[in-house]
Amino acid sequence: MADASPERDSPAKPRLLSDPKFRALVFQIIASITVAAFIFFIVRNTLTNMESRGISTGFGFLDRASGFGILQSLIEYNETSTYGRTFLVGLLNTILVSVLGVFFATIIGFIMGVLRLSSNWLISKLAATYIEIFRNIPLLLQIFFWYYAIGFNLPGPRQAMSVGDSLFLSNRGLYIPAPVFESGFMATGLAIIASIVAVIILARWARKRFEATGQLFHTVYASLAILIGVPAVVFFATGAPMHLDYPSLQGFNFQGGVAIIPELFALVLALSIYTAAFIAETVRSGIQAVSHGQTEAASALGLRPGWILRLVVIPQAMRVIIPPLTSQYLNLTKNSSLAAAIGYPDLVAVFAGTTLNQTGQAVEIIAITMSVYLVLSLIISIFMNWYNAKMALRER
Amino acid sequence: MSHDFAPLPDLPPPAASVGVIGWLRRNLFSNTINSLLTLFAIYLLATLLPPLLNWLFFDADWIGDSRDACTSGGACWVFISARFSTFMYGFFPENETWRINLIYIALIACMAPLFIESFRHKVKLGVFVIFVFPIFGFILLFGGVFGLEQTETSQWGGLTLTLLLASVGCVAALPLGIMLALGRQATNMPAVKSMCVLFIEFWRGVPLITVLFMSSVMLPLFLPEGVSFDKLLRALIGITLFQSAYIAEVVRGGLQAIPKGQYEAADALGLSYWKKMGLIILPQAMKIVIPGIVNTFIALFKDTTLVIIVGLLDVLGMVQNALNDPNWLGYSTEGYVFTAFVFWIFCFSMSRYSQALERKLHTGHKR
């Protein structure tokens, strides 16, 4: 009998419910609807609640006068400024703390990470002690310690600790000399930019010549000579148009110079010390990740120890170090928000704190604050990913 | 005329390369720079350590019950001992503190077998500690049943609150984190995947302090009228959501580390998605990620100090609170050193535990 139907040969069609594609689609639709319903529920509740509590909505408050002063601001600010300007002051202060923190944490972290691997037993153990102590204590506690326990117990301005009568550390903060630029300083500024460009061109040329002919050109000394010499010559030729404004004690406090308020000082100190302990561990593991074979091969080729470090170990270690280093920078930026706890006027303190209390517009303010941190995180990630791609191993 | 060959006995190694002198030469004075560094480090220790030790121990006041006992110029540990119970239990009713102690003892008794190598029911016990124990702890802490006096969450504080926030945050975030990690790995469901990625990256991109601000001022607005959450519960919700994103990333690392063959073998056996994950992938992945989860727990444990911002008094909050007491003004250093010591003990031992686990699970080439 030849009634073999063509269906017999093709595999049995699965039931619709067992089809993975169909199931995935159904599951996604259910999940999307659930999330959308949840968001709708929250938004509706929020709107009714805000209406019943008489909270106004919208971003109009950003144009209203704030009516409160801020301890430290990088741009001009007073009580009559708007909330929008408050936001800007807070944002700039957050960026200032983050940049200072990243700078110092990187320096301390790299030094400590290298010392941790020192062949000197005592130095290595001291670095390990530093790392283990500061990594395992909450950052907020460290900020409190530097601010309340150390900062408050510093001597007053009259008995301030000073270095060469130009740096003063007291319970009013750290005072450092401020550079005052006079009219003719423009020429020196241009000279600095020109010399940086010249050094970059020189380095490119030296590298090209090295790759073409194998002849080394010691760019280090030449660059230093250009970088320091040219601006110095221009500076003195134009009659030294800059002087330092030294802080001096007048009445109950210092006048002149740059004042670093105790809140900023404690915050940057705690942030750098805390993050540096993590960076040190990152640097240590990065250097240890370069296999011994590489160091041994380099010394078999007759490279000197300094060259081995510079040409073989560090370029390879950097590849391992950069991704975790990025996340440490991100952590530092986010942790700078702890400023609110000691009253340093960062974004969270002046905007999510004072402005929120005065206007009551929680939703808008928290949303703005969170998006600022998201954007900051994004910028740091993009920059570090670009740097990482530049440093990454290029295979064939 | 046979002449037996008798070698002379070995000469001892040069005195300068063995023993104490050899160790010193190798490790401290191997070259000029090292010697200078060593001398500098010894100078640093010699100037810093004696005053520090004097302040901490030798000149410190240990016994007494008011600040009058602190006369010797060193640290005033009397401050700590006088306020010790608030640092540990917060404002918990004094004759009910046995309940907190009982939780601690029971927890230690439950956890101890997990560290015994030959104990065979580790997984079952672990599941019990994570999912059943919190109920027991909550009943004891909150009371109101079995004749236990009911307590207010505002009375919970000190180290108890710190541990509560960290452990509840971590335990509650674990299932959510695993779900998010699985969702992020679900390449055949782009909608689910992108929602998970958004959720994870959002919480990882914002600082915990803004999350706490949000949970304390925005969460009440999210709820239907008439429903309100306790201050502690609001903070816990914020911490849990925040922590789940971090756990999700750790778990994702574990899922990615499982060889593709395992997934394919499970599929070939005809296992459903949940059976494949629950029986084959997750048991292997979770084992690898334990050190990572311990590390996120340490980070969370340190971050719980931030609840002070929303007015909850954890151990640091209690110390800050005690420092404002007019009877104990000016002992901030002692308070902070004590708190730092408490946190350090917890974090350091946990990080050592996670490192030991990592070494145990790591079977690569070491040199």
CSV table of C-alpha atoms in Angstrom, one decimal, chain A:
chain,number,residue,atom,x,y,z
A,1,MET,CA,0.0,0.0,0.0
A,2,ALA,CA,1.4,3.3,-1.0
A,3,ASP,CA,-0.5,5.6,1.2
A,4,ALA,CA,2.7,7.0,2.8
A,5,SER,CA,1.8,10.6,3.3
A,6,PRO,CA,4.5,13.2,2.9
A,7,GLU,CA,4.0,14.3,6.5
A,8,ARG,CA,5.4,10.9,7.7
A,9,ASP,CA,8.9,11.8,6.4
A,10,SER,CA,9.2,15.3,7.8
A,11,PRO,CA,9.7,15.4,11.6
A,12,ALA,CA,6.5,15.7,13.7
A,13,LYS,CA,5.6,19.3,14.1
A,14,PRO,CA,6.1,20.2,17.8
A,15,ARG,CA,3.2,21.4,19.8
A,16,LEU,CA,3.2,25.2,19.9
A,17,LEU,CA,3.8,25.3,23.6
A,18,SER,CA,7.0,23.2,23.4
A,19,ASP,CA,8.5,25.4,20.7
A,20,PRO,CA,11.4,27.3,22.3
A,21,LYS,CA,10.9,30.3,20.1
A,22,PHE,CA,7.3,30.6,20.9
A,23,ARG,CA,7.9,30.1,24.6
A,24,ALA,CA,10.6,32.7,24.6
A,25,LEU,CA,8.2,35.2,22.9
A,26,VAL,CA,5.4,34.5,25.4
A,27,PHE,CA,7.8,34.7,28.3
A,28,GLN,CA,9.1,38.1,27.1
A,29,ILE,CA,5.7,39.5,26.5
A,30,ILE,CA,4.6,38.4,30.0
A,31,ALA,CA,7.7,39.9,31.6
A,32,SER,CA,7.4,43.2,29.6
A,33,ILE,CA,3.7,43.5,30.6
A,34,THR,CA,4.5,42.8,34.3
A,35,VAL,CA,7.3,45.4,34.3
A,36,ALA,CA,5.2,48.0,32.5
A,37,ALA,CA,2.3,47.4,34.9
A,38,PHE,CA,4.6,47.8,37.9
A,39,ILE,CA,6.0,51.1,36.5
A,40,PHE,CA,2.5,52.3,35.7
A,41,PHE,CA,1.4,51.4,39.3
A,42,ILE,CA,4.3,53.3,40.8
A,43,VAL,CA,3.9,56.4,38.6
A,44,ARG,CA,0.1,56.5,39.3
A,45,ASN,CA,0.7,56.2,43.0
A,46,THR,CA,3.4,58.9,42.9
A,47,LEU,CA,1.2,61.3,41.0
A,48,THR,CA,-1.7,60.8,43.4
A,49,ASN,CA,0.5,61.1,46.5
A,50,MET,CA,2.2,64.2,45.2
A,51,GLU,CA,-1.1,65.8,44.5
A,52,SER,CA,-2.5,65.0,47.9
A,53,ARG,CA,0.6,66.3,49.6
A,54,GLY,CA,0.6,69.4,47.5
A,55,ILE,CA,4.1,68.8,46.0
A,56,SER,CA,4.6,70.7,42.8
A,57,THR,CA,6.1,69.0,39.8
A,58,GLY,CA,8.3,70.0,37.0
A,59,PHE,CA,11.8,71.6,36.8
A,60,GLY,CA,10.6,75.2,37.3
A,61,PHE,CA,12.3,75.3,40.7
A,62,LEU,CA,15.7,75.3,39.1
A,63,ASP,CA,15.1,79.0,38.2
A,64,ARG,CA,14.1,80.1,41.7
A,65,ALA,CA,16.4,81.7,44.1
A,66,SER,CA,17.9,79.3,46.6
A,67,GLY,CA,18.4,81.5,49.6
A,68,PHE,CA,21.2,79.6,51.2
A,69,GLY,CA,24.9,80.0,51.1
A,70,ILE,CA,27.5,77.4,50.3
A,71,LEU,CA,30.8,76.9,52.1
A,72,GLN,CA,33.0,76.5,49.1
A,73,SER,CA,32.2,77.1,45.4
A,74,LEU,CA,34.4,77.1,42.4
A,75,ILE,CA,32.1,79.6,40.6
A,76,GLU,CA,30.5,82.7,41.9
A,77,TYR,CA,27.6,81.9,44.1
A,78,ASN,CA,25.5,83.6,46.8
A,79,GLU,CA,22.1,83.4,48.5
A,80,THR,CA,20.3,85.1,45.5
A,81,SER,CA,21.6,82.5,43.0
A,82,THR,CA,19.2,80.0,41.6
A,83,TYR,CA,18.8,76.3,42.5
A,84,GLY,CA,20.2,75.6,39.0
A,85,ARG,CA,23.4,77.3,40.1
A,86,THR,CA,23.3,75.3,43.3
A,87,PHE,CA,23.3,72.2,41.2
A,88,LEU,CA,26.2,73.5,39.2
A,89,VAL,CA,28.2,74.3,42.3
A,90,GLY,CA,27.6,70.9,43.8
A,91,LEU,CA,28.5,69.2,40.6
A,92,LEU,CA,31.8,71.1,40.2
A,93,ASN,CA,32.6,70.3,43.9
A,94,THR,CA,31.9,66.6,43.3
A,95,ILE,CA,34.2,66.7,40.2
A,96,LEU,CA,36.9,68.5,42.1
A,97,VAL,CA,36.9,65.9,44.9
A,98,SER,CA,36.9,63.1,42.4
A,99,VAL,CA,39.7,64.4,40.3
A,100,LEU,CA,41.9,65.2,43.4
A,101,GLY,CA,41.0,61.8,44.8
A,102,VAL,CA,41.8,59.9,41.6
A,103,PHE,CA,45.1,61.8,41.3
A,104,PHE,CA,46.4,61.1,44.8
A,105,ALA,CA,44.9,57.5,45.0
A,106,THR,CA,46.7,56.5,41.8
A,107,ILE,CA,50.1,57.9,43.1
A,108,ILE,CA,49.8,56.3,46.5
A,109,GLY,CA,48.3,53.1,45.2
A,110,PHE,CA,51.1,52.5,42.6
A,111,ILE,CA,53.8,53.3,45.1
A,112,MET,CA,52.3,51.0,47.7
A,113,GLY,CA,51.6,48.2,45.1
A,114,VAL,CA,55.3,48.2,44.0
A,115,LEU,CA,56.5,48.4,47.6
A,116,ARG,CA,54.3,45.4,48.5
A,117,LEU,CA,56.4,43.4,46.0
A,118,SER,CA,59.7,44.8,47.2
A,119,SER,CA,62.3,42.2,47.9
A,120,ASN,CA,62.9,44.0,51.2
A,121,TRP,CA,61.0,42.1,53.8
A,122,LEU,CA,60.3,45.1,56.1
A,123,ILE,CA,59.1,47.4,53.4
A,124,SER,CA,56.9,44.7,51.9
A,125,LYS,CA,55.3,44.0,55.3
A,126,LEU,CA,54.8,47.7,56.0
A,127,ALA,CA,53.0,48.1,52.7
A,128,ALA,CA,50.9,45.0,53.4
A,129,THR,CA,50.0,46.4,56.8
A,130,TYR,CA,48.9,49.6,55.2
A,131,ILE,CA,46.8,47.8,52.6
A,132,GLU,CA,45.1,45.4,55.1
A,133,ILE,CA,44.3,48.1,57.6
A,134,PHE,CA,42.8,50.7,55.3
A,135,ARG,CA,41.0,48.3,53.0
A,136,ASN,CA,39.0,46.7,55.8
A,137,ILE,CA,37.7,49.8,57.5
A,138,PRO,CA,34.6,51.5,56.2
A,139,LEU,CA,35.2,54.7,54.2
A,140,LEU,CA,32.7,56.7,56.2
A,141,LEU,CA,34.5,55.9,59.4
A,142,GLN,CA,37.8,57.0,57.9
A,143,ILE,CA,36.2,60.3,56.8
A,144,PHE,CA,34.8,60.8,60.3
A,145,PHE,CA,38.2,60.0,61.8
A,146,TRP,CA,40.1,62.5,59.7
A,147,TYR,CA,37.5,65.2,60.0
A,148,TYR,CA,36.3,64.9,63.7
A,149,ALA,CA,39.2,63.1,65.4
A,150,ILE,CA,42.2,64.7,63.6
A,151,GLY,CA,40.8,67.8,62.0
A,152,PHE,CA,39.0,69.2,65.1
A,153,ASN,CA,42.1,68.5,67.3
A,154,LEU,CA,44.5,70.4,65.1
A,155,PRO,CA,45.9,73.6,66.6
A,156,GLY,CA,44.1,76.9,65.9
A,157,PRO,CA,45.3,79.4,63.4
A,158,ARG,CA,47.7,81.1,65.8
A,159,GLN,CA,49.6,77.9,66.6
A,160,ALA,CA,49.2,76.5,63.1
A,161,MET,CA,51.7,74.0,61.8
A,162,SER,CA,53.7,75.6,59.0
A,163,VAL,CA,56.2,74.5,56.4
A,164,GLY,CA,58.6,77.4,55.6
A,165,ASP,CA,56.0,80.0,56.5
A,166,SER,CA,54.1,79.3,53.2
A,167,LEU,CA,52.0,76.2,54.0
A,168,PHE,CA,49.8,76.4,57.1
A,169,LEU,CA,47.8,73.5,58.6
A,170,SER,CA,45.3,74.4,61.3
A,171,ASN,CA,41.8,73.5,62.3
A,172,ARG,CA,40.7,76.1,59.7
A,173,GLY,CA,42.1,73.9,57.0
A,174,LEU,CA,45.2,73.9,54.8
A,175,TYR,CA,46.5,77.2,53.4
A,176,ILE,CA,48.8,77.2,50.5
A,177,PRO,CA,50.4,80.0,48.5
A,178,ALA,CA,48.3,81.1,45.5
A,179,PRO,CA,49.9,82.0,42.2
A,180,VAL,CA,48.9,85.4,41.0
A,181,PHE,CA,49.3,85.9,37.2
A,182,GLU,CA,50.1,89.4,35.9
A,183,SER,CA,49.4,90.8,32.5
A,184,GLY,CA,52.5,89.4,30.7
A,185,PHE,CA,52.0,85.8,31.7
A,186,MET,CA,50.3,85.0,28.5
A,187,ALA,CA,53.7,84.6,26.7
A,188,THR,CA,54.8,82.0,29.3
A,189,GLY,CA,51.6,80.1,28.9
A,190,LEU,CA,52.0,80.0,25.2
A,191,ALA,CA,55.6,78.8,25.7
A,192,ILE,CA,54.5,75.9,27.9
A,193,ILE,CA,52.0,74.8,25.2
A,194,ALA,CA,54.6,75.2,22.5
A,195,SER,CA,57.2,73.2,24.4
A,196,ILE,CA,54.6,70.3,25.1
A,197,VAL,CA,53.9,70.2,21.3
A,198,ALA,CA,57.6,70.2,20.6
A,199,VAL,CA,58.3,67.3,23.0
A,200,ILE,CA,55.5,65.2,21.4
A,201,ILE,CA,57.0,65.9,17.9
A,202,LEU,CA,60.5,65.0,19.2
A,203,ALA,CA,59.3,61.8,20.7
A,204,ARG,CA,57.5,60.8,17.4
A,205,TRP,CA,60.6,61.6,15.4
A,206,ALA,CA,62.9,59.7,17.8
A,207,ARG,CA,60.6,56.7,17.6
A,208,LYS,CA,60.5,56.7,13.8
A,209,ARG,CA,64.3,57.0,13.6
A,210,PHE,CA,64.7,54.2,16.1
A,211,GLU,CA,62.4,51.9,14.1
A,212,ALA,CA,64.1,52.8,10.8
A,213,THR,CA,67.8,52.8,11.8
A,214,GLY,CA,67.9,51.3,15.3
A,215,GLN,CA,69.7,54.4,16.7
A,216,LEU,CA,68.5,55.4,20.1
A,217,PHE,CA,67.9,59.0,20.9
A,218,HIS,CA,67.5,59.9,24.6
A,219,THR,CA,64.3,61.8,24.5
A,220,VAL,CA,64.1,62.1,28.3
A,221,TYR,CA,66.8,64.7,28.8
A,222,ALA,CA,66.0,66.6,25.7
A,223,SER,CA,62.3,66.7,26.7
A,224,LEU,CA,63.1,67.9,30.2
A,225,ALA,CA,65.4,70.6,28.8
A,226,ILE,CA,62.6,71.8,26.4
A,227,LEU,CA,59.8,71.5,28.9
A,228,ILE,CA,61.6,73.4,31.7
A,229,GLY,CA,64.1,75.5,29.7
A,230,VAL,CA,61.9,77.2,27.1
A,231,PRO,CA,59.1,78.4,29.5
A,232,ALA,CA,61.7,79.5,32.1
A,233,VAL,CA,63.6,81.6,29.5
A,234,VAL,CA,60.4,83.2,28.3
A,235,PHE,CA,59.2,83.7,31.9
A,236,PHE,CA,62.3,85.6,32.9
A,237,ALA,CA,62.6,87.4,29.6
A,238,THR,CA,59.2,88.9,30.0
A,239,GLY,CA,60.1,90.1,33.5
A,240,ALA,CA,58.7,87.2,35.7
A,241,PRO,CA,55.0,88.3,35.5
A,242,MET,CA,53.8,86.0,38.3
A,243,HIS,CA,54.2,86.1,42.0
A,244,LEU,CA,53.0,83.9,44.9
A,245,ASP,CA,50.4,85.2,47.3
A,246,TYR,CA,51.5,83.8,50.7
A,247,PRO,CA,48.8,83.2,53.3
A,248,SER,CA,49.5,85.2,56.5
A,249,LEU,CA,47.9,85.4,59.9
A,250,GLN,CA,45.6,88.4,60.3
A,251,GLY,CA,43.3,88.6,63.3
A,252,PHE,CA,41.8,85.2,63.9
A,253,ASN,CA,42.4,83.5,60.6
A,254,PHE,CA,44.7,83.5,57.6
A,255,GLN,CA,44.3,85.9,54.7
A,256,GLY,CA,45.5,85.3,51.2
A,257,GLY,CA,46.7,82.2,49.5
A,258,VAL,CA,44.4,79.3,48.6
A,259,ALA,CA,42.3,77.9,51.4
A,260,ILE,CA,41.5,74.2,51.4
A,261,ILE,CA,38.7,73.8,53.8
A,262,PRO,CA,38.9,71.0,56.4
A,263,GLU,CA,36.0,69.2,54.9
A,264,LEU,CA,37.7,69.0,51.5
A,265,PHE,CA,41.0,68.1,53.1
A,266,ALA,CA,39.5,65.3,55.2
A,267,LEU,CA,37.4,64.0,52.3
A,268,VAL,CA,40.3,63.9,49.8
A,269,LEU,CA,42.6,62.4,52.4
A,270,ALA,CA,40.2,59.6,53.3
A,271,LEU,CA,39.2,58.9,49.7
A,272,SER,CA,42.8,58.7,48.5
A,273,ILE,CA,44.0,56.5,51.3
A,274,TYR,CA,41.1,54.2,51.1
A,275,THR,CA,41.0,53.8,47.3
A,276,ALA,CA,44.8,53.6,47.2
A,277,ALA,CA,44.7,50.5,49.3
A,278,PHE,CA,42.6,48.8,46.7
A,279,ILE,CA,44.6,50.2,43.8
A,280,ALA,CA,47.8,48.8,45.5
A,281,GLU,CA,46.3,45.3,45.5
A,282,THR,CA,45.3,45.7,41.8
A,283,VAL,CA,48.8,46.8,40.9
A,284,ARG,CA,50.4,44.0,42.9
A,285,SER,CA,48.2,41.3,41.2
A,286,GLY,CA,48.8,42.9,37.8
A,287,ILE,CA,52.5,42.7,38.2
A,288,GLN,CA,52.3,39.2,39.6
A,289,ALA,CA,50.2,38.2,36.6
A,290,VAL,CA,53.1,38.7,34.2
A,291,SER,CA,54.6,35.2,34.1
A,292,HIS,CA,58.1,34.5,35.3
A,293,GLY,CA,59.0,33.3,31.9
A,294,GLN,CA,58.7,36.8,30.6
A,295,THR,CA,61.1,38.3,33.2
A,296,GLU,CA,63.5,35.3,32.7
A,297,ALA,CA,63.4,35.6,28.9
A,298,ALA,CA,64.1,39.3,29.2
A,299,SER,CA,67.1,38.8,31.5
A,300,ALA,CA,68.3,36.0,29.2
A,301,LEU,CA,68.3,38.6,26.4
A,302,GLY,CA,70.6,40.7,28.5
A,303,LEU,CA,68.2,43.5,29.4
A,304,ARG,CA,69.0,45.5,32.6
A,305,PRO,CA,66.5,45.2,35.5
A,306,GLY,CA,65.2,48.7,34.9
A,307,TRP,CA,64.6,48.0,31.3
A,308,ILE,CA,62.9,44.7,32.1
A,309,LEU,CA,60.5,46.5,34.3
A,310,ARG,CA,59.9,49.3,31.7
A,311,LEU,CA,59.8,47.3,28.5
A,312,VAL,CA,58.5,43.9,29.5
A,313,VAL,CA,56.7,43.8,32.8
A,314,ILE,CA,54.8,47.1,33.0
A,315,PRO,CA,53.3,47.1,29.5
A,316,GLN,CA,51.9,43.6,30.2
A,317,ALA,CA,50.9,44.4,33.7
A,318,MET,CA,49.0,47.5,32.6
A,319,ARG,CA,46.7,45.3,30.5
A,320,VAL,CA,45.7,43.4,33.7
A,321,ILE,CA,45.6,46.5,35.9
A,322,ILE,CA,43.4,48.8,33.8
A,323,PRO,CA,40.0,47.1,34.0
A,324,PRO,CA,40.0,46.8,37.8
A,325,LEU,CA,41.6,50.3,38.1
A,326,THR,CA,38.6,51.6,36.1
A,327,SER,CA,36.2,50.2,38.6
A,328,GLN,CA,38.3,51.7,41.5
A,329,TYR,CA,38.0,55.1,39.8
A,330,LEU,CA,34.3,54.6,39.5
A,331,ASN,CA,34.0,53.6,43.1
A,332,LEU,CA,36.0,56.7,44.1
A,333,THR,CA,33.7,59.0,42.2
A,334,LYS,CA,30.6,57.4,43.7
A,335,ASN,CA,32.1,57.4,47.2
A,336,SER,CA,32.8,61.1,46.9
A,337,SER,CA,29.1,61.4,47.7
A,338,LEU,CA,29.9,60.6,51.3
A,339,ALA,CA,30.9,64.3,51.5
A,340,ALA,CA,27.3,64.9,52.6
A,341,ALA,CA,28.1,63.2,55.9
A,342,ILE,CA,30.6,65.8,57.0
A,343,GLY,CA,28.9,68.8,55.3
A,344,TYR,CA,31.3,69.3,52.3
A,345,PRO,CA,29.0,70.9,49.7
A,346,ASP,CA,29.1,68.3,47.0
A,347,LEU,CA,26.2,67.4,44.7
A,348,VAL,CA,24.5,65.1,47.2
A,349,ALA,CA,24.9,67.6,50.1
A,350,VAL,CA,23.7,70.8,48.5
A,351,PHE,CA,21.3,69.3,45.9
A,352,ALA,CA,19.9,66.0,47.2
A,353,GLY,CA,20.2,67.4,50.7
A,354,THR,CA,19.5,71.1,51.2
A,355,THR,CA,17.6,71.8,47.9
A,356,LEU,CA,15.4,68.7,48.4
A,357,ASN,CA,14.6,69.8,51.9
A,358,GLN,CA,13.6,73.3,50.8
A,359,THR,CA,11.6,72.4,47.7
A,360,GLY,CA,10.3,69.0,48.6
A,361,GLN,CA,10.6,67.9,44.9
A,362,ALA,CA,12.1,64.5,45.7
A,363,VAL,CA,11.4,62.8,42.4
A,364,GLU,CA,13.0,65.4,40.2
A,365,ILE,CA,16.0,66.0,42.4
A,366,ILE,CA,16.8,62.4,43.1
A,367,ALA,CA,16.4,61.6,39.4
A,368,ILE,CA,18.8,64.5,38.4
A,369,THR,CA,21.3,63.4,41.1
A,370,MET,CA,21.3,59.8,40.0
A,371,SER,CA,21.6,60.6,36.3
A,372,VAL,CA,24.6,62.8,37.1
A,373,TYR,CA,26.3,59.9,38.7
A,374,LEU,CA,25.3,57.6,35.9
A,375,VAL,CA,26.7,60.0,33.3
A,376,LEU,CA,29.9,60.5,35.3
A,377,SER,CA,30.3,56.7,35.5
A,378,LEU,CA,29.7,56.4,31.8
A,379,ILE,CA,32.3,59.0,31.0
A,380,ILE,CA,34.9,57.3,33.1
A,381,SER,CA,34.1,53.9,31.6
A,382,ILE,CA,34.3,55.3,28.1
A,383,PHE,CA,37.6,57.0,28.7
A,384,MET,CA,39.1,53.9,30.4
A,385,ASN,CA,37.8,51.6,27.7
A,386,TRP,CA,39.4,53.7,25.1
A,387,TYR,CA,42.7,53.6,27.1
A,388,ASN,CA,42.3,49.9,27.6
A,389,ALA,CA,41.8,49.3,23.8
A,390,LYS,CA,44.9,51.4,23.2
A,391,MET,CA,46.9,49.3,25.6
A,392,ALA,CA,45.4,45.9,24.7
A,393,LEU,CA,47.5,43.2,23.1
A,394,ARG,CA,47.2,43.4,19.3
A,395,GLU,CA,47.4,39.9,18.0
A,396,ARG,CA,48.1,39.5,14.3
